[in-house]
XYZ file of C-alpha atoms in Angstrom:
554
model
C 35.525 111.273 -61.875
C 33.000 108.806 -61.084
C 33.616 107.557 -57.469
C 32.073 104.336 -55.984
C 31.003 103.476 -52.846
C 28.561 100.492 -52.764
C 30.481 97.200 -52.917
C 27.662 95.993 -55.703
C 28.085 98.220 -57.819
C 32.314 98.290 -58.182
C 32.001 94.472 -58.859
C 30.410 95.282 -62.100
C 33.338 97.299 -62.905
C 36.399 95.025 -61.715
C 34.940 91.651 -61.458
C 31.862 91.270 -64.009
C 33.348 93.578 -66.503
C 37.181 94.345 -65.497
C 37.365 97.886 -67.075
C 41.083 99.082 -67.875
C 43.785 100.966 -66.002
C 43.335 104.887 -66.272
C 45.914 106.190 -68.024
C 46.753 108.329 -65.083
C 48.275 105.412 -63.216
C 50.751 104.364 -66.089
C 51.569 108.338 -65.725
C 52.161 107.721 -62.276
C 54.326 104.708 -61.990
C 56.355 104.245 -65.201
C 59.113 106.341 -63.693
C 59.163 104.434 -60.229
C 58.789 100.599 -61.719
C 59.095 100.982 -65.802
C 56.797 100.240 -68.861
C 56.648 95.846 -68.061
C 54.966 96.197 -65.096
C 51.685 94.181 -63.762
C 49.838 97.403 -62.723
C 49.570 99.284 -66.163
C 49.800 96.039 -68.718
C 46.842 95.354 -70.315
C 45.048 92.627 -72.900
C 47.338 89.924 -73.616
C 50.678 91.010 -72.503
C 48.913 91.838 -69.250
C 47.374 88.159 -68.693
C 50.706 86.415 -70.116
C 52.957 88.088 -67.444
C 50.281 87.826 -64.398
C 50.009 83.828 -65.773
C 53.991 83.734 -65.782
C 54.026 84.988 -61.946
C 50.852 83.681 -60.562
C 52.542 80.510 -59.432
C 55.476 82.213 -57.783
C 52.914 84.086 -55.533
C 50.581 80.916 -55.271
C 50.223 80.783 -51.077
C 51.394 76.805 -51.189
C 54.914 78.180 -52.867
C 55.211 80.706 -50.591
C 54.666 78.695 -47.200
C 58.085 76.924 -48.195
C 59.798 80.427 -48.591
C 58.632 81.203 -45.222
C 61.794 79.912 -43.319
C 63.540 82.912 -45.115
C 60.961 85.632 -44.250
C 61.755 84.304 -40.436
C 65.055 84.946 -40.430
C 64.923 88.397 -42.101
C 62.119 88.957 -39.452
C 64.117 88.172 -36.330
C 66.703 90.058 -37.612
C 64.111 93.292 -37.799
C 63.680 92.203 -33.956
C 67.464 92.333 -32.688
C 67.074 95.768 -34.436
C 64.204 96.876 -32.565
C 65.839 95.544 -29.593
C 68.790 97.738 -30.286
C 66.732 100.215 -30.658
C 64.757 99.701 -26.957
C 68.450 99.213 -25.627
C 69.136 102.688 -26.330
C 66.098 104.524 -25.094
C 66.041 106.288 -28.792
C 63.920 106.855 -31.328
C 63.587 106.206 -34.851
C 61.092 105.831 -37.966
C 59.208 102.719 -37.659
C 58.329 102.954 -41.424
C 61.704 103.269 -42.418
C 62.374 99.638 -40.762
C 59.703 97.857 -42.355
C 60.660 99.054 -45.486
C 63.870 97.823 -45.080
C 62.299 94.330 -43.759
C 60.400 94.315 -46.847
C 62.907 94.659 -49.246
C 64.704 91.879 -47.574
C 62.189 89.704 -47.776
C 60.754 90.444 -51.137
C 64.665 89.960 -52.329
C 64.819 86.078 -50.917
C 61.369 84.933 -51.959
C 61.993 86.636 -55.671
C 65.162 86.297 -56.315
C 66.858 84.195 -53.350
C 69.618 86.845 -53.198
C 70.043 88.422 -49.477
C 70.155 91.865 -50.205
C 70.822 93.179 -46.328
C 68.866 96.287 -46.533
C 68.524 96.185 -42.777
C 72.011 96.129 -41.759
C 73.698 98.122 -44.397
C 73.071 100.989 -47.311
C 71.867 99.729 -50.742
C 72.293 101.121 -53.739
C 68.607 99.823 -54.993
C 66.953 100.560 -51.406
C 68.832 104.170 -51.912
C 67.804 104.855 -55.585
C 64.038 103.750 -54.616
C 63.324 105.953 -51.699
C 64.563 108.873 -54.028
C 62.734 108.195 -56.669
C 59.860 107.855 -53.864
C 60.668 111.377 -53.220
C 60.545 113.047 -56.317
C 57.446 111.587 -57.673
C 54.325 113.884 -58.640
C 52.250 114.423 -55.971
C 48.364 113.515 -56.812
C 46.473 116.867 -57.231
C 49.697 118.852 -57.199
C 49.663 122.639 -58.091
C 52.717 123.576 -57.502
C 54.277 124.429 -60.706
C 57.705 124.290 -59.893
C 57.235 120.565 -58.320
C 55.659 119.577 -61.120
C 57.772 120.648 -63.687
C 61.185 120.462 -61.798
C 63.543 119.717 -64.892
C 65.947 118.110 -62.131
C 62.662 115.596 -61.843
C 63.394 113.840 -64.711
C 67.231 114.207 -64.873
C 66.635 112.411 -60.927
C 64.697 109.756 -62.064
C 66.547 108.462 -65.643
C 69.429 108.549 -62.654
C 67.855 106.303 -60.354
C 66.214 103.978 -62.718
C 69.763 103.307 -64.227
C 71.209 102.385 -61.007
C 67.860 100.498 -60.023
C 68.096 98.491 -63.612
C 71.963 97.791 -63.387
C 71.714 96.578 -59.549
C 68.834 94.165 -60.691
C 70.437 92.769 -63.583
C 73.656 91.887 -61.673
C 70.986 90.125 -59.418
C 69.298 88.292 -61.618
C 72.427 86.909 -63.450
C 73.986 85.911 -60.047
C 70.083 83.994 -59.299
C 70.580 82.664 -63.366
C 74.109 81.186 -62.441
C 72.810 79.967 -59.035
C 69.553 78.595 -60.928
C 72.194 76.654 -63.478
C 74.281 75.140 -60.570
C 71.768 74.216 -58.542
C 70.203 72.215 -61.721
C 73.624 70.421 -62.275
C 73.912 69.025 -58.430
C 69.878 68.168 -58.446
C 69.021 70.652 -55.550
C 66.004 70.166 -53.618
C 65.733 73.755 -52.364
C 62.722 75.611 -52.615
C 62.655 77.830 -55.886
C 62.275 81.099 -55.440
C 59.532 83.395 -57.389
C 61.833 84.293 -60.065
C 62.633 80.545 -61.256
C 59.327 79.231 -61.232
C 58.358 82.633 -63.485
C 61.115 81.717 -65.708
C 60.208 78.503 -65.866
C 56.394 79.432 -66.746
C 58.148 81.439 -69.336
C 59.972 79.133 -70.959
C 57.227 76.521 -71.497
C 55.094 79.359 -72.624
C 57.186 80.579 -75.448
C 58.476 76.903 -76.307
C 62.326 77.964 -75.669
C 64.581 75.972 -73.721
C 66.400 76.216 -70.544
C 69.656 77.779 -72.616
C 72.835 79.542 -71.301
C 71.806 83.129 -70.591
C 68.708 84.529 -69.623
C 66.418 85.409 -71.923
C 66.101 89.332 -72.444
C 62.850 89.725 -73.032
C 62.379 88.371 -69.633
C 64.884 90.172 -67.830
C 63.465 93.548 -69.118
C 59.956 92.317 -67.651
C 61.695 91.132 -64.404
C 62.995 94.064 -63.605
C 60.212 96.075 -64.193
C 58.238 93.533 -61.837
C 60.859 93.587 -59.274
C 60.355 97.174 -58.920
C 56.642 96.611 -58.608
C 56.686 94.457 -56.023
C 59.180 96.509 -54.136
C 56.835 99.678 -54.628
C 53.460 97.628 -53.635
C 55.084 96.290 -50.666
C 56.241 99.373 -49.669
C 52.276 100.653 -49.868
C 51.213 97.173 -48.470
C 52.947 95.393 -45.932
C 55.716 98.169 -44.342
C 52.424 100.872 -44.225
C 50.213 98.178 -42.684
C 52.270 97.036 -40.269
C 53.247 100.587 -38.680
C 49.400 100.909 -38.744
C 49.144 97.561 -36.396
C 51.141 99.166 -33.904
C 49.581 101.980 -34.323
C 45.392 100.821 -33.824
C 46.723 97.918 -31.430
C 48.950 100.541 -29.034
C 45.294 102.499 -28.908
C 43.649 99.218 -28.015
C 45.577 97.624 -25.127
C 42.560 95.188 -24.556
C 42.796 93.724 -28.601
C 46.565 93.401 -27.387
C 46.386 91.554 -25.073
C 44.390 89.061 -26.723
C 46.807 88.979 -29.899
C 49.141 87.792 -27.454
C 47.037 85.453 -25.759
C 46.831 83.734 -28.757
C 50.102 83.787 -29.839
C 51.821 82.056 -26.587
C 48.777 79.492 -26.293
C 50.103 78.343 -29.829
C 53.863 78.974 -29.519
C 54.576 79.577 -26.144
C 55.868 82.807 -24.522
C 59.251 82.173 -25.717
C 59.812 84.516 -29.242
C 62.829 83.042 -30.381
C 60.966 79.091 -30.226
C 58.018 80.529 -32.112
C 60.731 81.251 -34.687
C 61.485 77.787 -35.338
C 57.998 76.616 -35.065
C 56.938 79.066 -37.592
C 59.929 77.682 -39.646
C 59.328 74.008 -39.158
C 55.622 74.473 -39.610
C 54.699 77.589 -41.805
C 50.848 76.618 -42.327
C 50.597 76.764 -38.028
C 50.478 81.064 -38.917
C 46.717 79.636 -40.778
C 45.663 78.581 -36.788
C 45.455 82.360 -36.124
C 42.328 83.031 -36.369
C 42.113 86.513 -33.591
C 45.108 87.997 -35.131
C 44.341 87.129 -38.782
C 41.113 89.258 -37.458
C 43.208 92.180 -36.090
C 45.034 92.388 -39.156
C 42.231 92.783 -41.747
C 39.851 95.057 -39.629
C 43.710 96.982 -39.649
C 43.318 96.710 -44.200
C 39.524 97.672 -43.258
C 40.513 101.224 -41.745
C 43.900 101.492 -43.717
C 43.293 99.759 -47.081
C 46.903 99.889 -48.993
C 46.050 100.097 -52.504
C 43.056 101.209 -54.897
C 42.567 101.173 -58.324
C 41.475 104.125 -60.916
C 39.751 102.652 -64.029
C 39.098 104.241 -67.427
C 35.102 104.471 -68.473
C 34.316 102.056 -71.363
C 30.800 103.420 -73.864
C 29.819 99.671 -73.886
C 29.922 99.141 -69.776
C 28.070 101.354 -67.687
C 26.997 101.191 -64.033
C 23.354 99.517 -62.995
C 22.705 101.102 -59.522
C 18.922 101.309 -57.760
C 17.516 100.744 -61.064
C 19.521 103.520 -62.477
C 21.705 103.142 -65.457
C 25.136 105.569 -64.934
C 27.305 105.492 -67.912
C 31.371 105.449 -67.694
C 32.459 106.581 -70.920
C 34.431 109.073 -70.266
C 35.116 109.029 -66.556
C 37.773 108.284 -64.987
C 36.041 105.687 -62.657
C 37.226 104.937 -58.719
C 35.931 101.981 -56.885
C 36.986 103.887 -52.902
C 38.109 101.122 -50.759
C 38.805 103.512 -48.429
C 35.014 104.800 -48.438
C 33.322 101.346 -49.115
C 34.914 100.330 -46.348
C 34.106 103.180 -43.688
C 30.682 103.025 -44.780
C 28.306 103.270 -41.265
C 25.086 101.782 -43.592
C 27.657 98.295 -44.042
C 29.850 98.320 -41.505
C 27.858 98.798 -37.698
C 30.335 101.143 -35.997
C 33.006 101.770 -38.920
C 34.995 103.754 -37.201
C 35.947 101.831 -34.516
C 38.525 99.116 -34.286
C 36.674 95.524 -34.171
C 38.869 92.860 -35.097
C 35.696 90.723 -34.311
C 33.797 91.700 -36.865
C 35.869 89.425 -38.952
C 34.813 86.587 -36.649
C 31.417 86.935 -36.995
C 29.280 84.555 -38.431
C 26.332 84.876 -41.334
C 23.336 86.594 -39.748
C 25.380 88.312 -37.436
C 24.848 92.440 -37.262
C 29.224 92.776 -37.445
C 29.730 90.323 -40.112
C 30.934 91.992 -43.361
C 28.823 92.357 -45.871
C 29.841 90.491 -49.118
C 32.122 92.392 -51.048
C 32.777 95.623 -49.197
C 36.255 94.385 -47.795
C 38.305 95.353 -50.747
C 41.647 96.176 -49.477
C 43.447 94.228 -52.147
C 40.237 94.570 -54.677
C 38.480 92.104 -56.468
C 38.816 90.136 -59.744
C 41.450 89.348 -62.268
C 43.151 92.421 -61.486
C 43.065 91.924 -57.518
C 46.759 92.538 -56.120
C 49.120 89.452 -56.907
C 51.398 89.634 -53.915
C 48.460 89.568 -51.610
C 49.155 86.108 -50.065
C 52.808 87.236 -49.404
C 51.397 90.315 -47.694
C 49.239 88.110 -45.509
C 52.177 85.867 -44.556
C 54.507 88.472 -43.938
C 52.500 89.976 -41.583
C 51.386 87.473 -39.902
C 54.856 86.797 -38.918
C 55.875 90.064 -38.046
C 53.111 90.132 -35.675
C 53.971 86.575 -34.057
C 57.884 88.216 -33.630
C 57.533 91.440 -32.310
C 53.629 91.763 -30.431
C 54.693 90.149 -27.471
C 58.407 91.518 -26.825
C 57.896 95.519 -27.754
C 55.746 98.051 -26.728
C 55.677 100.953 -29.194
C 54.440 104.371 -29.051
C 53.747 107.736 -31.502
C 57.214 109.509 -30.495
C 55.840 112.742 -33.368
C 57.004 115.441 -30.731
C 60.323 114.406 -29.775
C 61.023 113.269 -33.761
C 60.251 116.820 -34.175
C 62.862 118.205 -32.095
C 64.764 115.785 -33.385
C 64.273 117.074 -36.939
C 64.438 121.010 -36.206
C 60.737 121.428 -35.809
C 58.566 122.660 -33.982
C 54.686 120.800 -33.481
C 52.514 122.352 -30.994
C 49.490 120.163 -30.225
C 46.928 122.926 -30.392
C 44.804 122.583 -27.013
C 42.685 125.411 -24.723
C 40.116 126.107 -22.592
C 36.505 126.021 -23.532
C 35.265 129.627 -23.426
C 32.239 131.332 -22.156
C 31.277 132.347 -26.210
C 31.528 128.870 -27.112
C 27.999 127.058 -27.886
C 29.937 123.499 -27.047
C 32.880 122.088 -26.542
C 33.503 121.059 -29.817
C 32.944 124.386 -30.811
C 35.383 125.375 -28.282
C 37.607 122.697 -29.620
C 37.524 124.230 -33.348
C 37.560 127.511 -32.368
C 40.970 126.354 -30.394
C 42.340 124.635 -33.520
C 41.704 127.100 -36.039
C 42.977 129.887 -33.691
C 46.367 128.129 -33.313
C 46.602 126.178 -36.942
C 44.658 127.623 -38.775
C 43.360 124.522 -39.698
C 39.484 123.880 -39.974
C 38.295 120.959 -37.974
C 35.982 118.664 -40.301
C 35.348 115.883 -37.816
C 35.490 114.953 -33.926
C 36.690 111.027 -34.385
C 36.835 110.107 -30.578
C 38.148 110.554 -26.996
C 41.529 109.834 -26.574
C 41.579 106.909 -23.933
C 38.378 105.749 -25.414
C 37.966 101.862 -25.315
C 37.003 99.873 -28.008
C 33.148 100.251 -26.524
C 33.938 104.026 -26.902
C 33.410 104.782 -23.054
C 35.518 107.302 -21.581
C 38.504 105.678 -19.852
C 40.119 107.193 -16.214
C 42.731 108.925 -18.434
C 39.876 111.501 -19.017
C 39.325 113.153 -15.539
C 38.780 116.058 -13.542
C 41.479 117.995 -12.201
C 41.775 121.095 -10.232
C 43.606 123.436 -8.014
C 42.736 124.237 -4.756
C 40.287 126.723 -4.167
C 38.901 126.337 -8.460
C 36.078 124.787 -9.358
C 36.238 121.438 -11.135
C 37.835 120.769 -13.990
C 37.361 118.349 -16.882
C 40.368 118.002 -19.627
C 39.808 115.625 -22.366
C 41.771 114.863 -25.129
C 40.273 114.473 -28.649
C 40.981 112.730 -31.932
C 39.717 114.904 -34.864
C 40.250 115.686 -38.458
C 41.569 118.956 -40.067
C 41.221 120.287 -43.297
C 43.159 122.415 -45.219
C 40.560 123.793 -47.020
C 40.091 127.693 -46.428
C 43.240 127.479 -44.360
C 44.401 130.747 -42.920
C 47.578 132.325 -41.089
C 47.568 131.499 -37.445
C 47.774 135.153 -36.858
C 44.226 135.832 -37.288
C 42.573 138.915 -36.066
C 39.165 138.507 -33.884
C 37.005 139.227 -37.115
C 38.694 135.994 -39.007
C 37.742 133.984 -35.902
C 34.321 135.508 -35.294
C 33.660 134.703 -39.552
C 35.355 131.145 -38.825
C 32.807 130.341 -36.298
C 29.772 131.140 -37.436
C 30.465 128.754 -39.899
C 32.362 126.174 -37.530
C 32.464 122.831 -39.388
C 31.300 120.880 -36.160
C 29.219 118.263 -37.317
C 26.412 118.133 -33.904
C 24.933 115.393 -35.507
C 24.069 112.899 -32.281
C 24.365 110.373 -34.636
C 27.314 111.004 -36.338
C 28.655 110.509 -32.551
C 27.120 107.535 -31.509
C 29.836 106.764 -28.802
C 28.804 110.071 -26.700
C 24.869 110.988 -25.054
C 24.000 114.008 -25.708
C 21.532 115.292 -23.070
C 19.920 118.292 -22.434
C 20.432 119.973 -18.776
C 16.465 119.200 -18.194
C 17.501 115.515 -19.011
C 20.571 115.495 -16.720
C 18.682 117.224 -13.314
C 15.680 114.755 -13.549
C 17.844 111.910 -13.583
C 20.120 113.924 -10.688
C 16.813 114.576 -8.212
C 14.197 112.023 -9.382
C 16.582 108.963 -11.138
C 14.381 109.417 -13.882
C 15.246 109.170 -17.703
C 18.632 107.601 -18.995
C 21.311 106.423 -16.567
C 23.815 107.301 -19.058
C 26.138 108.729 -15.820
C 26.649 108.294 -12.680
C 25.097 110.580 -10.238
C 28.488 112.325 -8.686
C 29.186 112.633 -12.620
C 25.230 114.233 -12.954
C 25.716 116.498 -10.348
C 29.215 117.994 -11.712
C 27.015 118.178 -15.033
C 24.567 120.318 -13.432
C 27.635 122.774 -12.100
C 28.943 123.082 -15.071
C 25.491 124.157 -16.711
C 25.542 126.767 -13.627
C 28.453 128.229 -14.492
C 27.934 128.543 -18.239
C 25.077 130.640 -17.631
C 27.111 133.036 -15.236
């Protein structure tokens, strides 16, 4: 695999010269979405279908389907509010997937298919087929080569197919009435496609639908279903998730929102509804919600090597042939060397103007990649979640509810946590030595300090506490990442441990933690006695420091 990670250098490959689909990604999703679908096509078929539903997804088209995506929105809010009612709790993914299919089934096909309020035999099938398909990297043979796989998947693809072609023949009948009486209703994707279809292939507007067209409809349906699944149902559990952790970005999400429709939800509804291009005078949370994509890109894309179009990189010259060639949003846009703290959450980044240190550097915001091959429901995505955001932001407060889900499920998660211990060189060592003891889990990375602002300073949810008659006390919280690389049983005997950390993989790097000092206790008494040096604490703070070095050495 050759993986890229400069934003330069994957425009060659998906802009300059768009190389093809790897054949691993047809592998992937032909049994989820079928053969006619927009990811895997390619050459001519490919650009004749994209043509046929580029208008559809056009963002002018899809402002008048907005009133729709309102109304399947407020609907996700009474359930929410149902939800808050009773004190309970529930998947937040599994709602916006159901939101999603709602909406992608009014703006495609103008059908109300009421996943959120009832079972569906297409929702159903798709979240099974979800379930049983290959895992990337997966050894486990059995998974793999499950013969109830495939019996499971011809299974729900027939009930997928027959559900969709009952829908499309009700939208075909609609299409034909609707015709006769002159409607003026908005068409939804699925008419102006067939409508691009027909005055591509010369045929005329007949009395059935053309099969050819159906097939590929279907097969597109699925794929829209599937990429807004990964797209806009993902994404928005992950802006609950980054804005929860950033109460101060909240609260100016919501400034925004009532200074342009007022406090009241249910009138931003019907503003949003009688003017869908007021969500483009959102210019904070239209921030918020691609620094989210930045972090938490949806998609990528795995290309197959070409002998005639290599790679030109610092004067180098890296042939593809042969490679199965990744352009890593997901790194590209994490990188520290583009992105001046990339690992925090700064929505104003994306406000920043040329010249300025935070803005982002041209083409290393990729979430939906570039070129002819960029992600056709994009402008749908962007819509979508703009609205969800306007609907929900300012009348729910969300949290993680993991442990009590847990219980709730039969299991059993212990947040691992300790004491730092008189063996440990630091705290992080203490931290991974604590992890690995009761995971066995190998810590790869300290991300932050739980409580940590969007400066990264400590916040008063880190303090000291004690008992009387013990010494002070600090207990902080930390963010890391594990790896289960190496992993062993959590039963581990002292000599496992002792082998574990003298390889701990703490990276000490100061500046691979440039939210934290790192001082030596030299640094921290001058400062205490003399107010020399960095005043990166206060002194009450210094002089706990200094106790704390005392005692280590006891």
């Amino acid at each position: 695999m050759l993986v890229i990670l400069d934003p330069v250098a994957a425009t060659q490959i998906t802009v300059h010269n768009s190389l093809e689909k790897h054949p691993s990604t047809r592998d992937y999703v032909y049994p989820l979405v079928g053969e006619k679908n927009l990811v895997t096509l390619e050459g001519k078929e490919w650009k004749m279908w994209r043509g046929i539903f580029n208008p559809g997804f056009a963002s002018n088209h899809l402002m008048s389907l907005v009133g729709g995506m309102v109304l399947d929105t407020v609907r996700f809010t009474e359930i929410l509010s149902d939800h808050a009612a009773k004190g309970d709790v529930f998947k937040l993914e599994d709602a916006a997937m159901r939101l999603t299919v709602d909406i992608i089934g009014n703006v495609v096909l103008d059908m109300p298919l009421q996943a959120q309020t009832s079972e569906n035999d297409l929702v159903k099938a798709f979240r099974d087929q979800l379930h049983w398909m290959p895992l990337p990297n997966d050894i486990n043979f059995f998974r793999v080569y499950n013969p109830m796989k495939w019996i499971v998947h011809r299974a729900n693809t027939r009930i997928m197919n027959q559900y969709l072609d009952q829908l499309l023949e009700q939208r075909f009948a609609d299409r034909q009435q609707e015709k006769r009486f002159n409607s003026k209703r908005s068409k939804p994707i699925i008419d102006l496609a067939l409508d691009t279809y027909l005055k591509e292939t010369g045929q005329s507007d007949g009395s059935a639908l053309p099969r050819k067209f159906k097939q590929s409809a279907i097969d597109q349906f699925k794929t829209f279903l599937f990429a807004g699944h990964d797209t806009t149902s993902s994404t928005a559990c992950y802006i609950i998730h980054l804005l929860s952790m950033h109460p101060a970005v909240m609260e100016k999400v919501r400034k925004e929102h009532n200074e342009l429709y007022g406090c009241d939800t249910q009138k931003a509804a019907e503003a949003i509804t009688n003017d869908p291009h007021s969500l483009n005078r959102l210019p904070y949370t239209m921030a918020v919600l691609k620094e989210v994509l930045r972090l938490f890109p949806p998609i990528s894309t795995v290309r197959r090597g070409d002998p005639n179009i290599p790679i030109h990189f610092n004067g180098r010259r890296f042939p593809t042939d042969g490679f199965m060639v990744w352009p890593a949003a997901s790194g590209i846009q994490r990188r520290p060397e583009l992105w001046p703290d990339a690992e925090k959450f700064i929505p104003e980044r994306f406000l920043a103007k040329e010249g300025d240190p935070l803005c982002p550097p041209k083409g290393a915001w990729r979430p939906f990649e570039y070129g002819p091959r960029n992600c056709i429901g994009q402008e749908l995505a962007y819509i979508e979640l703009k609205i969800f955001m306007v609907l929900t932001l300012r009348d729910f407060d969300i949290r993680p509810a993991y442990e009590e889900q847990d219980k709730l499920d039969g299991k059993d998660r212990k947040v691992p946590g300790g004491s730092v211990e008189a063996d440990d060189p630091t705290v992080l060592h203490g931290l991974a030595r604590e992890v690995f003891e009761e995971t066995g889990l190998r810590l790869t990375r300290f991300m932050r300090l739980v409580g940590e602002d969007t400066r990264g300073t400590a916040s008063q949810e880190d303090k000291t506490v004690s008992k009387p008659g013990d010494p002070k006390r600090l207990k902080l919280g930390f963010e890391i990442e594990v790896s289960e690389i190496g992993v062993l049983e959590t039963d581990t005997n002292e000599r496992d441990v002792e082998r574990y950390l003298r390889s701990v993989p703490v990276d000490l790097d100061p500046h691979e933690h440039q939210d934290h000092a790192w001082v030596t206790e030299e640094e921290v008494k001058a400062f205490y006695e003399n107010g020399v040096g960095r005043p990166i604490v206060s002194k009450d703070r210094a002089g706990e420091m200094l106790e704390a070095f005392r005692l280590r050495r006891l």
